[in-house]
Amino acid sequence: LWGKEACLNVSIKYHSAVVDDEARKMYVFGGMTLQSPSFTNQVSKALFEYSFDSNTWVELECEGINGRYNHSAAMVGGKMYIFGGAQMSASTNKHADELLALTFETNRATVVRLPSGPCRQGHTMVVWKEHLVVFGGTDGKDYHNDCWLFDTKANRWLR
């Protein structure tokens, strides 16, 4: 399975990755890439799909999503949920509170915006039953040790 063919043609850090067991695919989103010739970090909004069956990578079309890093992602019910992170441009460095749900089709992903949660980056997120559990992170001012729960059926946050 693993070898040079399994390598992505881009180097990424501070990204997220999830696996869809049923589809036998891995999805990698965002992070920072090192751009030549100046070798500067660039925030990425790229979404890649890796097929375990064919051992190939494809970059998916994905409209309506901003690049980010230090975010989290989890897979629930065939959807990839992406939460928080930092968004950076030439003029701003923003800590995000967005929660997005991505569904996948051939060579593209569709984004649905869900209710915003706490403003966080550098946090962790795990799946418990049909819930996303977010712990810790920073909002750019303070470090947090709290826990938030997002109910993926009711589409609402609980603290």
JSON list of C-alpha atoms in Angstrom, two decimals:
[
{"chain": "A", "resi": 1, "resn": "LEU", "atom": "CA", "xyz": [0.00, 0.00, 0.00]},
{"chain": "A", "resi": 2, "resn": "TRP", "atom": "CA", "xyz": [2.51, 2.63, 1.08]},
{"chain": "A", "resi": 3, "resn": "GLY", "atom": "CA", "xyz": [5.34, 3.87, -1.03]},
{"chain": "A", "resi": 4, "resn": "LYS", "atom": "CA", "xyz": [6.34, 6.80, -3.17]},
{"chain": "A", "resi": 5, "resn": "GLU", "atom": "CA", "xyz": [2.98, 6.60, -4.99]},
{"chain": "A", "resi": 6, "resn": "ALA", "atom": "CA", "xyz": [1.15, 7.41, -1.75]},
{"chain": "A", "resi": 7, "resn": "CYS", "atom": "CA", "xyz": [2.97, 10.75, -1.39]},
{"chain": "A", "resi": 8, "resn": "LEU", "atom": "CA", "xyz": [1.19, 14.00, -2.12]},
{"chain": "A", "resi": 9, "resn": "ASN", "atom": "CA", "xyz": [3.04, 16.35, -4.48]},
{"chain": "A", "resi": 10, "resn": "VAL", "atom": "CA", "xyz": [2.82, 19.23, -2.00]},
{"chain": "A", "resi": 11, "resn": "SER", "atom": "CA", "xyz": [4.33, 19.61, 1.49]},
{"chain": "A", "resi": 12, "resn": "ILE", "atom": "CA", "xyz": [1.81, 20.68, 4.14]},
{"chain": "A", "resi": 13, "resn": "LYS", "atom": "CA", "xyz": [1.91, 21.44, 7.87]},
{"chain": "A", "resi": 14, "resn": "TYR", "atom": "CA", "xyz": [-0.83, 22.40, 10.39]},
{"chain": "A", "resi": 15, "resn": "HIS", "atom": "CA", "xyz": [-3.48, 20.71, 8.21]},
{"chain": "A", "resi": 16, "resn": "SER", "atom": "CA", "xyz": [-6.25, 18.24, 9.09]},
{"chain": "A", "resi": 17, "resn": "ALA", "atom": "CA", "xyz": [-6.94, 14.74, 7.83]},
{"chain": "A", "resi": 18, "resn": "VAL", "atom": "CA", "xyz": [-9.88, 12.37, 8.23]},
{"chain": "A", "resi": 19, "resn": "VAL", "atom": "CA", "xyz": [-10.68, 8.87, 6.97]},
{"chain": "A", "resi": 20, "resn": "ASP", "atom": "CA", "xyz": [-14.02, 7.72, 5.58]},
{"chain": "A", "resi": 21, "resn": "ASP", "atom": "CA", "xyz": [-13.93, 3.97, 6.31]},
{"chain": "A", "resi": 22, "resn": "GLU", "atom": "CA", "xyz": [-16.93, 3.17, 4.10]},
{"chain": "A", "resi": 23, "resn": "ALA", "atom": "CA", "xyz": [-15.62, 5.07, 1.07]},
{"chain": "A", "resi": 24, "resn": "ARG", "atom": "CA", "xyz": [-12.05, 3.85, 1.77]},
{"chain": "A", "resi": 25, "resn": "LYS", "atom": "CA", "xyz": [-10.74, 7.39, 1.32]},
{"chain": "A", "resi": 26, "resn": "MET", "atom": "CA", "xyz": [-8.72, 9.94, 3.28]},
{"chain": "A", "resi": 27, "resn": "TYR", "atom": "CA", "xyz": [-9.34, 13.68, 3.01]},
{"chain": "A", "resi": 28, "resn": "VAL", "atom": "CA", "xyz": [-6.65, 16.29, 3.77]},
{"chain": "A", "resi": 29, "resn": "PHE", "atom": "CA", "xyz": [-7.58, 19.96, 4.12]},
{"chain": "A", "resi": 30, "resn": "GLY", "atom": "CA", "xyz": [-5.88, 23.32, 4.58]},
{"chain": "A", "resi": 31, "resn": "GLY", "atom": "CA", "xyz": [-2.74, 23.97, 6.55]},
{"chain": "A", "resi": 32, "resn": "MET", "atom": "CA", "xyz": [0.30, 25.85, 5.38]},
{"chain": "A", "resi": 33, "resn": "THR", "atom": "CA", "xyz": [2.44, 25.14, 2.34]},
{"chain": "A", "resi": 34, "resn": "LEU", "atom": "CA", "xyz": [5.98, 26.27, 1.60]},
{"chain": "A", "resi": 35, "resn": "GLN", "atom": "CA", "xyz": [5.98, 28.30, -1.62]},
{"chain": "A", "resi": 36, "resn": "SER", "atom": "CA", "xyz": [9.00, 28.67, -3.91]},
{"chain": "A", "resi": 37, "resn": "PRO", "atom": "CA", "xyz": [11.03, 30.65, -4.87]},
{"chain": "A", "resi": 38, "resn": "SER", "atom": "CA", "xyz": [10.80, 32.82, -1.72]},
{"chain": "A", "resi": 39, "resn": "PHE", "atom": "CA", "xyz": [10.08, 29.81, 0.53]},
{"chain": "A", "resi": 40, "resn": "THR", "atom": "CA", "xyz": [7.35, 31.57, 2.48]},
{"chain": "A", "resi": 41, "resn": "ASN", "atom": "CA", "xyz": [4.46, 29.88, 4.27]},
{"chain": "A", "resi": 42, "resn": "GLN", "atom": "CA", "xyz": [1.10, 30.26, 2.52]},
{"chain": "A", "resi": 43, "resn": "VAL", "atom": "CA", "xyz": [-2.27, 29.39, 4.06]},
{"chain": "A", "resi": 44, "resn": "SER", "atom": "CA", "xyz": [-3.91, 26.69, 1.97]},
{"chain": "A", "resi": 45, "resn": "LYS", "atom": "CA", "xyz": [-7.56, 26.07, 1.14]},
{"chain": "A", "resi": 46, "resn": "ALA", "atom": "CA", "xyz": [-6.77, 22.96, -0.88]},
{"chain": "A", "resi": 47, "resn": "LEU", "atom": "CA", "xyz": [-8.78, 19.79, -0.28]},
{"chain": "A", "resi": 48, "resn": "PHE", "atom": "CA", "xyz": [-7.20, 16.50, -1.32]},
{"chain": "A", "resi": 49, "resn": "GLU", "atom": "CA", "xyz": [-8.71, 13.02, -1.55]},
{"chain": "A", "resi": 50, "resn": "TYR", "atom": "CA", "xyz": [-6.60, 9.86, -1.26]},
{"chain": "A", "resi": 51, "resn": "SER", "atom": "CA", "xyz": [-8.07, 6.54, -2.42]},
{"chain": "A", "resi": 52, "resn": "PHE", "atom": "CA", "xyz": [-6.80, 3.53, -0.51]},
{"chain": "A", "resi": 53, "resn": "ASP", "atom": "CA", "xyz": [-8.03, 1.29, -3.33]},
{"chain": "A", "resi": 54, "resn": "SER", "atom": "CA", "xyz": [-6.28, 3.00, -6.26]},
{"chain": "A", "resi": 55, "resn": "ASN", "atom": "CA", "xyz": [-3.39, 4.50, -4.24]},
{"chain": "A", "resi": 56, "resn": "THR", "atom": "CA", "xyz": [-3.98, 7.90, -5.90]},
{"chain": "A", "resi": 57, "resn": "TRP", "atom": "CA", "xyz": [-4.46, 11.54, -4.88]},
{"chain": "A", "resi": 58, "resn": "VAL", "atom": "CA", "xyz": [-6.95, 13.98, -6.41]},
{"chain": "A", "resi": 59, "resn": "GLU", "atom": "CA", "xyz": [-7.41, 17.67, -5.57]},
{"chain": "A", "resi": 60, "resn": "LEU", "atom": "CA", "xyz": [-11.15, 18.28, -5.16]},
{"chain": "A", "resi": 61, "resn": "GLU", "atom": "CA", "xyz": [-13.06, 21.38, -6.22]},
{"chain": "A", "resi": 62, "resn": "CYS", "atom": "CA", "xyz": [-14.46, 23.07, -3.15]},
{"chain": "A", "resi": 63, "resn": "GLU", "atom": "CA", "xyz": [-16.21, 26.46, -3.30]},
{"chain": "A", "resi": 64, "resn": "GLY", "atom": "CA", "xyz": [-17.09, 28.61, -0.31]},
{"chain": "A", "resi": 65, "resn": "ILE", "atom": "CA", "xyz": [-14.30, 27.70, 2.08]},
{"chain": "A", "resi": 66, "resn": "ASN", "atom": "CA", "xyz": [-11.43, 29.88, 3.29]},
{"chain": "A", "resi": 67, "resn": "GLY", "atom": "CA", "xyz": [-7.92, 28.61, 3.82]},
{"chain": "A", "resi": 68, "resn": "ARG", "atom": "CA", "xyz": [-6.97, 27.93, 7.42]},
{"chain": "A", "resi": 69, "resn": "TYR", "atom": "CA", "xyz": [-4.44, 26.19, 9.64]},
{"chain": "A", "resi": 70, "resn": "ASN", "atom": "CA", "xyz": [-4.44, 24.89, 13.25]},
{"chain": "A", "resi": 71, "resn": "HIS", "atom": "CA", "xyz": [-8.07, 23.84, 12.75]},
{"chain": "A", "resi": 72, "resn": "SER", "atom": "CA", "xyz": [-9.63, 20.46, 13.46]},
{"chain": "A", "resi": 73, "resn": "ALA", "atom": "CA", "xyz": [-11.62, 17.98, 11.42]},
{"chain": "A", "resi": 74, "resn": "ALA", "atom": "CA", "xyz": [-13.66, 14.86, 12.07]},
{"chain": "A", "resi": 75, "resn": "MET", "atom": "CA", "xyz": [-15.81, 12.45, 10.06]},
{"chain": "A", "resi": 76, "resn": "VAL", "atom": "CA", "xyz": [-19.41, 11.76, 11.16]},
{"chain": "A", "resi": 77, "resn": "GLY", "atom": "CA", "xyz": [-22.06, 10.05, 9.02]},
{"chain": "A", "resi": 78, "resn": "GLY", "atom": "CA", "xyz": [-20.09, 10.43, 5.77]},
{"chain": "A", "resi": 79, "resn": "LYS", "atom": "CA", "xyz": [-19.54, 14.18, 6.31]},
{"chain": "A", "resi": 80, "resn": "MET", "atom": "CA", "xyz": [-16.24, 15.90, 7.04]},
{"chain": "A", "resi": 81, "resn": "TYR", "atom": "CA", "xyz": [-16.66, 18.55, 9.72]},
{"chain": "A", "resi": 82, "resn": "ILE", "atom": "CA", "xyz": [-14.04, 21.33, 9.82]},
{"chain": "A", "resi": 83, "resn": "PHE", "atom": "CA", "xyz": [-13.92, 23.65, 12.81]},
{"chain": "A", "resi": 84, "resn": "GLY", "atom": "CA", "xyz": [-12.05, 26.79, 13.80]},
{"chain": "A", "resi": 85, "resn": "GLY", "atom": "CA", "xyz": [-8.41, 27.45, 13.04]},
{"chain": "A", "resi": 86, "resn": "ALA", "atom": "CA", "xyz": [-6.56, 30.56, 11.98]},
{"chain": "A", "resi": 87, "resn": "GLN", "atom": "CA", "xyz": [-7.14, 32.39, 8.72]},
{"chain": "A", "resi": 88, "resn": "MET", "atom": "CA", "xyz": [-4.39, 34.66, 7.52]},
{"chain": "A", "resi": 89, "resn": "SER", "atom": "CA", "xyz": [-4.14, 37.12, 4.67]},
{"chain": "A", "resi": 90, "resn": "ALA", "atom": "CA", "xyz": [-1.81, 39.99, 3.84]},
{"chain": "A", "resi": 91, "resn": "SER", "atom": "CA", "xyz": [-3.88, 42.29, 6.06]},
{"chain": "A", "resi": 92, "resn": "THR", "atom": "CA", "xyz": [-5.32, 40.10, 8.82]},
{"chain": "A", "resi": 93, "resn": "ASN", "atom": "CA", "xyz": [-4.78, 37.10, 11.08]},
{"chain": "A", "resi": 94, "resn": "LYS", "atom": "CA", "xyz": [-8.20, 35.89, 12.24]},
{"chain": "A", "resi": 95, "resn": "HIS", "atom": "CA", "xyz": [-9.12, 33.11, 14.66]},
{"chain": "A", "resi": 96, "resn": "ALA", "atom": "CA", "xyz": [-12.12, 31.33, 13.19]},
{"chain": "A", "resi": 97, "resn": "ASP", "atom": "CA", "xyz": [-15.35, 30.20, 14.85]},
{"chain": "A", "resi": 98, "resn": "GLU", "atom": "CA", "xyz": [-16.78, 28.59, 11.70]},
{"chain": "A", "resi": 99, "resn": "LEU", "atom": "CA", "xyz": [-18.09, 25.05, 11.60]},
{"chain": "A", "resi": 100, "resn": "LEU", "atom": "CA", "xyz": [-18.39, 23.58, 8.11]},
{"chain": "A", "resi": 101, "resn": "ALA", "atom": "CA", "xyz": [-19.80, 20.26, 6.90]},
{"chain": "A", "resi": 102, "resn": "LEU", "atom": "CA", "xyz": [-18.44, 18.85, 3.64]},
{"chain": "A", "resi": 103, "resn": "THR", "atom": "CA", "xyz": [-20.12, 16.17, 1.56]},
{"chain": "A", "resi": 104, "resn": "PHE", "atom": "CA", "xyz": [-18.28, 14.47, -1.27]},
{"chain": "A", "resi": 105, "resn": "GLU", "atom": "CA", "xyz": [-19.10, 13.69, -4.88]},
{"chain": "A", "resi": 106, "resn": "THR", "atom": "CA", "xyz": [-16.81, 12.75, -7.76]},
{"chain": "A", "resi": 107, "resn": "ASN", "atom": "CA", "xyz": [-13.95, 15.29, -7.85]},
{"chain": "A", "resi": 108, "resn": "ARG", "atom": "CA", "xyz": [-15.78, 17.89, -5.75]},
{"chain": "A", "resi": 109, "resn": "ALA", "atom": "CA", "xyz": [-16.98, 18.71, -2.26]},
{"chain": "A", "resi": 110, "resn": "THR", "atom": "CA", "xyz": [-20.03, 20.72, -1.21]},
{"chain": "A", "resi": 111, "resn": "VAL", "atom": "CA", "xyz": [-19.77, 23.00, 1.84]},
{"chain": "A", "resi": 112, "resn": "VAL", "atom": "CA", "xyz": [-22.61, 23.74, 4.28]},
{"chain": "A", "resi": 113, "resn": "ARG", "atom": "CA", "xyz": [-22.09, 26.41, 6.96]},
{"chain": "A", "resi": 114, "resn": "LEU", "atom": "CA", "xyz": [-23.38, 25.41, 10.39]},
{"chain": "A", "resi": 115, "resn": "PRO", "atom": "CA", "xyz": [-23.90, 27.52, 13.53]},
{"chain": "A", "resi": 116, "resn": "SER", "atom": "CA", "xyz": [-20.65, 29.13, 14.73]},
{"chain": "A", "resi": 117, "resn": "GLY", "atom": "CA", "xyz": [-19.01, 27.83, 17.87]},
{"chain": "A", "resi": 118, "resn": "PRO", "atom": "CA", "xyz": [-16.36, 29.27, 20.15]},
{"chain": "A", "resi": 119, "resn": "CYS", "atom": "CA", "xyz": [-13.50, 31.11, 18.43]},
{"chain": "A", "resi": 120, "resn": "ARG", "atom": "CA", "xyz": [-10.60, 28.63, 18.54]},
{"chain": "A", "resi": 121, "resn": "GLN", "atom": "CA", "xyz": [-7.36, 27.45, 17.00]},
{"chain": "A", "resi": 122, "resn": "GLY", "atom": "CA", "xyz": [-4.90, 24.86, 18.26]},
{"chain": "A", "resi": 123, "resn": "HIS", "atom": "CA", "xyz": [-7.75, 22.95, 19.92]},
{"chain": "A", "resi": 124, "resn": "THR", "atom": "CA", "xyz": [-8.65, 19.26, 19.64]},
{"chain": "A", "resi": 125, "resn": "MET", "atom": "CA", "xyz": [-11.86, 17.71, 18.33]},
{"chain": "A", "resi": 126, "resn": "VAL", "atom": "CA", "xyz": [-13.02, 14.11, 18.65]},
{"chain": "A", "resi": 127, "resn": "VAL", "atom": "CA", "xyz": [-16.19, 12.23, 17.78]},
{"chain": "A", "resi": 128, "resn": "TRP", "atom": "CA", "xyz": [-18.42, 10.80, 20.51]},
{"chain": "A", "resi": 129, "resn": "LYS", "atom": "CA", "xyz": [-21.47, 8.99, 19.16]},
{"chain": "A", "resi": 130, "resn": "GLU", "atom": "CA", "xyz": [-23.02, 11.59, 16.77]},
{"chain": "A", "resi": 131, "resn": "HIS", "atom": "CA", "xyz": [-21.36, 14.56, 18.47]},
{"chain": "A", "resi": 132, "resn": "LEU", "atom": "CA", "xyz": [-18.24, 16.63, 17.93]},
{"chain": "A", "resi": 133, "resn": "VAL", "atom": "CA", "xyz": [-16.39, 17.34, 21.17]},
{"chain": "A", "resi": 134, "resn": "VAL", "atom": "CA", "xyz": [-14.05, 20.37, 21.11]},
{"chain": "A", "resi": 135, "resn": "PHE", "atom": "CA", "xyz": [-11.53, 20.90, 23.90]},
{"chain": "A", "resi": 136, "resn": "GLY", "atom": "CA", "xyz": [-9.15, 23.75, 24.68]},
{"chain": "A", "resi": 137, "resn": "GLY", "atom": "CA", "xyz": [-7.28, 25.93, 22.21]},
{"chain": "A", "resi": 138, "resn": "THR", "atom": "CA", "xyz": [-6.86, 29.68, 22.01]},
{"chain": "A", "resi": 139, "resn": "ASP", "atom": "CA", "xyz": [-8.97, 32.57, 20.76]},
{"chain": "A", "resi": 140, "resn": "GLY", "atom": "CA", "xyz": [-5.86, 34.71, 20.20]},
{"chain": "A", "resi": 141, "resn": "LYS", "atom": "CA", "xyz": [-6.11, 36.32, 23.64]},
{"chain": "A", "resi": 142, "resn": "ASP", "atom": "CA", "xyz": [-6.46, 33.48, 26.14]},
{"chain": "A", "resi": 143, "resn": "TYR", "atom": "CA", "xyz": [-5.80, 29.76, 26.33]},
{"chain": "A", "resi": 144, "resn": "HIS", "atom": "CA", "xyz": [-8.88, 27.71, 27.21]},
{"chain": "A", "resi": 145, "resn": "ASN", "atom": "CA", "xyz": [-9.50, 24.46, 29.09]},
{"chain": "A", "resi": 146, "resn": "ASP", "atom": "CA", "xyz": [-13.23, 24.21, 28.36]},
{"chain": "A", "resi": 147, "resn": "CYS", "atom": "CA", "xyz": [-15.21, 21.62, 26.48]},
{"chain": "A", "resi": 148, "resn": "TRP", "atom": "CA", "xyz": [-17.88, 22.24, 23.83]},
{"chain": "A", "resi": 149, "resn": "LEU", "atom": "CA", "xyz": [-20.20, 19.72, 22.21]},
{"chain": "A", "resi": 150, "resn": "PHE", "atom": "CA", "xyz": [-21.82, 20.02, 18.77]},
{"chain": "A", "resi": 151, "resn": "ASP", "atom": "CA", "xyz": [-24.85, 17.81, 18.13]},
{"chain": "A", "resi": 152, "resn": "THR", "atom": "CA", "xyz": [-24.65, 16.86, 14.42]},
{"chain": "A", "resi": 153, "resn": "LYS", "atom": "CA", "xyz": [-28.31, 15.76, 14.37]},
{"chain": "A", "resi": 154, "resn": "ALA", "atom": "CA", "xyz": [-29.80, 18.91, 15.97]},
{"chain": "A", "resi": 155, "resn": "ASN", "atom": "CA", "xyz": [-27.10, 21.24, 14.51]},
{"chain": "A", "resi": 156, "resn": "ARG", "atom": "CA", "xyz": [-26.51, 23.05, 17.80]},
{"chain": "A", "resi": 157, "resn": "TRP", "atom": "CA", "xyz": [-23.69, 23.75, 20.23]},
{"chain": "A", "resi": 158, "resn": "LEU", "atom": "CA", "xyz": [-23.78, 22.85, 23.94]},
{"chain": "A", "resi": 159, "resn": "ARG", "atom": "CA", "xyz": [-21.28, 23.93, 26.56]}
]
